[in-house]
Structure formats: C-alpha cells, structure tokens
Amino acid sequence: MKFFIDTANLEHIKEAQDLGILDGVTTNPSLMAKEGITGKENIMSHYKAICEIVDGDVSAEVIATDLEGMIREGEELAALHEQIVIKLPMIKDGVKACTYFSNKGVKTNVTLVFSPGQAILAAKAGATYVSPFLGRLDDISSDGMGLLSEIRLIYDNYGFNTQILAASIRHTMHVIDCARIGADVMTGPLHSILGLLKHPLTDIGLEKFLADHNKGN
Ligand code: E4P
C-alpha cells in the first residue's frame, strides 16, 4: 500500500519524506486555506514547493465546477510540474473532464466519492485514482471501510486499473484497516502515519536493553 500524506503543511511533508516511506501528497482547497495559502499565484507556487520535497504524485484540486473551467485549470496545474495529478470532483462535468484528461494521458484523482456507483464511474472515465472519503462517512455513522471493501471487490471483478486512494483517514486504525482490505493507497495526516510507530512494549523493551547494556559498561 502506498502512503500519501494529506496536508499542505510543508514541515509535515518534509517529516514524512525524511522517514523514507512517503509515496505522494494529496491536498484540497481546505488544506491549502488551513496553511494560509490563498490567491492563485501563492497556491501555484505552493504546489511547486510540495513537488520539490517529494518524489511521487501530488494531487492538486481544480476549483471550477464546469467542464471548460476544469479543463483550463487542470491544464494549468499539469503544466506546473510532472508530478501533479489533477483532482476533479465527482460531478457530471468532473467525469467528463476525467475522460478528457485520461485520453490525453494526464493523471487524475476523482475526489468526493461516497458510493460504489461513483467509484464505477470514476474507473470507467479512466481515473488514475479514485478517492473514497472514509472518515467523513464514519463521521455520519456510516461505514467507510464497508465502502472501501465494496469498491475493492468491484474493481477486482473487472480488473479496473484505477487505484483506490483511501482518503479522509483520521487515525492509525484506519490505515491498518485500509491495508487489510487492500487499498492501493492511503492518504492521511502526519499523526496517522507516526502513530503506526507506537507500541508500549517497544519502549519498555528498548529501555531494558539499554539498562542491561549499561550494567556491563
Ligand atoms: C484527500 O484527498 C481528501 O481531500 C481528504 O482526505 C479529505 O479529508 P477530510 O475528510 O479529513 O477533510
């Protein structure tokens, strides 16, 4: 399973990259705003800065909701850096834009996916990634992991090439459940990745090893 970090925070991206396990980055307009990145020029240069830190795919989301606007913005974003993946919303024009970019060999990530039917449409449109939002479903007492399992089953039935990018990850158990179900990629905040490191027996064991070593020295 590939690990993407879900943030526009450059320090968090650097920290995950330094760990040596980072495969890419996802952003969205809310994550950009959270870092205080506003205005087209600043947003574009922030995407470039992210691409310079990581080696893998960096999802950059269009703001337009009409086909023409999505194509215009998508082309501008794709021209920024070869690592950019165009993030498109799961609406009618988003599906059309996904088909347009897929036919041109430009990578896409279809976002705001909450049902198996939407995931089928994304795959039919040739999306590189489909992003089911697991945490937001859990937030409304729905079953995020259940959706992930259904998409995995459907994609495997037909050998769709679209990679399932499990999004809206909230914590480490989400990451582990994604790996159990077979998500191709998970994208989560830094704490959901660093949380995987933790086990009290590791800390206790290390403390004892060091104490025993020091007895003989
Ligand atoms: C990433 O592609 C999504 O935009 C993101 O995971 C959404 O996460 P949230 O539900 O925590 O806002």
XYZ file of C-alpha atoms and ligand atoms in Angstrom:
229
model
C 0.000 0.000 0.000
C 1.346 3.407 -0.978
C 1.462 6.094 1.716
C 0.399 9.612 0.750
C 0.291 12.460 3.252
C -2.916 14.506 3.290
C -1.725 18.038 4.003
C -0.392 21.257 2.517
C 1.917 21.770 5.534
C 5.486 21.740 4.206
C 7.021 20.779 7.570
C 4.737 17.739 7.858
C 5.503 16.753 4.270
C 9.271 17.043 4.942
C 8.973 14.968 8.118
C 7.142 12.147 6.310
C 9.566 12.339 3.377
C 12.558 12.130 5.761
C 11.096 8.935 7.214
C 11.647 7.410 3.767
C 8.155 5.965 3.439
C 6.325 8.692 1.551
C 4.892 7.949 -1.896
C 2.957 11.164 -2.571
C 0.814 14.030 -1.309
C -2.866 14.943 -1.512
C -4.172 18.452 -0.960
C -7.553 20.120 -1.259
C -8.734 23.746 -1.074
C -9.483 23.427 2.657
C -5.982 22.095 3.417
C -4.420 24.969 1.443
C -6.560 27.526 3.303
C -5.585 25.915 6.635
C -1.939 26.763 5.875
C -2.927 30.321 4.925
C -2.158 29.751 1.227
C -4.551 31.949 -0.727
C -4.549 33.582 -4.168
C -3.765 31.784 -7.410
C -0.083 32.751 -7.558
C 0.630 31.581 -3.997
C -1.333 28.383 -4.490
C 0.547 27.538 -7.693
C 3.961 28.182 -6.134
C 2.973 26.130 -3.065
C 2.210 23.145 -5.321
C 5.667 23.545 -6.858
C 7.259 23.679 -3.399
C 5.477 20.443 -2.455
C 6.670 18.738 -5.666
C 10.240 19.726 -4.828
C 10.047 17.951 -1.455
C 8.507 14.619 -2.542
C 9.293 12.201 -5.359
C 5.760 10.914 -6.005
C 2.358 12.130 -7.197
C 0.945 15.388 -5.824
C -2.824 15.898 -6.169
C -3.891 19.478 -6.964
C -7.611 20.199 -6.995
C -9.488 22.302 -9.556
C -11.884 24.956 -8.257
C -14.073 25.240 -11.374
C -17.220 23.132 -11.494
C -17.888 23.388 -15.249
C -16.132 21.305 -17.882
C -14.428 24.180 -19.667
C -13.138 25.669 -16.403
C -11.931 22.297 -15.105
C -10.030 21.649 -18.324
C -8.464 25.122 -18.263
C -7.427 24.868 -14.599
C -6.354 21.241 -14.959
C -4.076 22.072 -17.867
C -2.500 24.944 -15.931
C -1.924 22.680 -12.930
C -0.499 19.832 -15.037
C 1.922 22.269 -16.689
C 3.302 23.258 -13.270
C 5.199 20.025 -12.613
C 5.302 16.463 -13.940
C 4.297 15.095 -10.509
C 0.972 16.957 -10.467
C -2.208 14.850 -10.577
C -5.424 16.726 -11.456
C -8.006 16.326 -8.717
C -11.570 16.513 -10.039
C -14.863 16.412 -8.137
C -17.313 13.534 -8.658
C -19.917 15.543 -10.568
C -21.106 15.178 -14.151
C -18.580 17.640 -15.595
C -15.889 16.158 -13.357
C -16.442 12.768 -15.000
C -16.282 14.386 -18.450
C -13.072 16.221 -17.509
C -11.631 12.954 -16.179
C -12.303 11.254 -19.527
C -10.738 14.239 -21.324
C -7.534 14.120 -19.254
C -7.348 10.298 -19.272
C -7.474 10.313 -23.085
C -4.545 12.747 -23.055
C -2.540 10.579 -20.671
C -2.751 13.143 -17.831
C -3.082 11.656 -14.339
C -6.337 12.290 -12.458
C -7.757 11.790 -8.973
C -11.560 11.752 -8.715
C -12.459 13.132 -5.309
C -15.508 13.360 -3.027
C -16.502 9.741 -3.700
C -19.012 8.289 -1.253
C -20.638 5.351 -3.100
C -19.710 2.280 -5.170
C -21.618 3.723 -8.158
C -19.492 6.866 -8.128
C -16.353 4.689 -7.963
C -17.521 2.709 -11.019
C -17.997 5.954 -12.979
C -14.505 7.164 -11.999
C -12.966 3.891 -13.210
C -14.968 3.971 -16.465
C -13.690 7.528 -17.024
C -10.123 6.197 -16.723
C -9.217 7.919 -13.440
C -5.712 7.197 -12.184
C -7.000 7.376 -8.595
C -10.441 7.284 -7.005
C -10.752 8.866 -3.547
C -13.470 7.419 -1.310
C -13.768 9.607 1.811
C -13.817 7.034 4.592
C -13.626 9.290 7.657
C -16.447 11.561 6.507
C -18.703 8.507 6.175
C -17.707 7.329 9.669
C -18.432 10.879 10.901
C -22.099 10.438 9.952
C -22.353 6.906 11.434
C -21.975 5.297 8.019
C -19.429 2.568 7.162
C -16.329 3.976 5.467
C -14.441 0.666 5.446
C -17.546 -1.073 4.090
C -17.431 1.280 1.092
C -13.724 0.553 0.616
C -14.405 -3.230 0.604
C -17.188 -2.830 -1.965
C -15.018 -0.753 -4.305
C -12.143 -3.255 -3.936
C -14.500 -6.129 -4.859
C -15.983 -4.322 -7.864
C -12.620 -3.158 -9.220
C -11.181 -6.679 -8.840
C -14.234 -8.180 -10.609
C -13.408 -6.201 -13.732
C -9.672 -5.610 -13.417
C -10.100 -1.819 -13.419
C -6.701 -0.105 -13.391
C -7.891 2.869 -11.294
C -6.058 2.866 -7.957
C -8.193 3.086 -4.840
C -6.869 6.014 -2.789
C -8.437 5.727 0.659
C -8.970 9.344 1.773
C -10.291 11.191 4.804
C -8.220 8.959 7.067
C -8.486 10.009 10.693
C -6.205 7.673 12.698
C -3.838 4.699 12.645
C -6.552 2.019 12.798
C -7.991 3.449 9.589
C -4.543 2.944 7.997
C -4.359 -0.670 9.179
C -7.936 -1.419 8.058
C -7.137 0.041 4.626
C -4.164 -2.325 4.362
C -6.346 -5.297 5.411
C -8.953 -4.507 2.756
C -6.382 -3.822 0.070
C -6.499 -0.097 -0.686
C -3.821 0.706 -3.264
C -3.024 3.973 -1.500
C -3.985 5.599 1.774
C -3.722 9.332 2.384
C -3.692 10.545 5.966
C -2.387 13.313 8.206
C 1.119 13.009 9.693
C -0.199 11.789 13.068
C -1.944 8.816 11.444
C 1.405 7.747 9.944
C 3.587 8.410 13.001
C 1.020 6.647 15.191
C 1.960 3.377 13.483
C 5.366 3.561 15.190
C 3.983 3.388 18.680
C 3.854 0.360 20.968
C 4.492 0.491 24.732
C 6.346 -2.849 24.661
C 8.815 -1.375 22.138
C 9.595 1.484 24.544
C 9.795 -0.810 27.589
C 11.938 -3.331 25.682
C 14.357 -0.689 24.440
C 14.675 0.843 27.906
C 15.564 -2.576 29.354
C 18.069 -3.394 26.606
C 19.855 -0.093 27.203
C 19.781 -0.523 31.000
C 21.209 -4.072 30.732
C 23.894 -2.888 28.311
C 24.901 -0.109 30.681
C 25.251 -2.577 33.639
C 28.234 -4.192 31.924
C 29.915 -0.893 30.956
C -7.881 13.963 0.220
O -7.733 13.728 -0.944
C -9.151 14.454 0.769
O -9.447 15.720 0.279
C -9.049 14.457 2.262
O -8.554 13.193 2.664
C -10.338 14.809 2.982
O -10.113 14.615 4.346
P -11.079 15.201 5.484
O -12.365 14.448 5.420
O -10.325 14.939 6.750
O -11.269 16.661 5.211
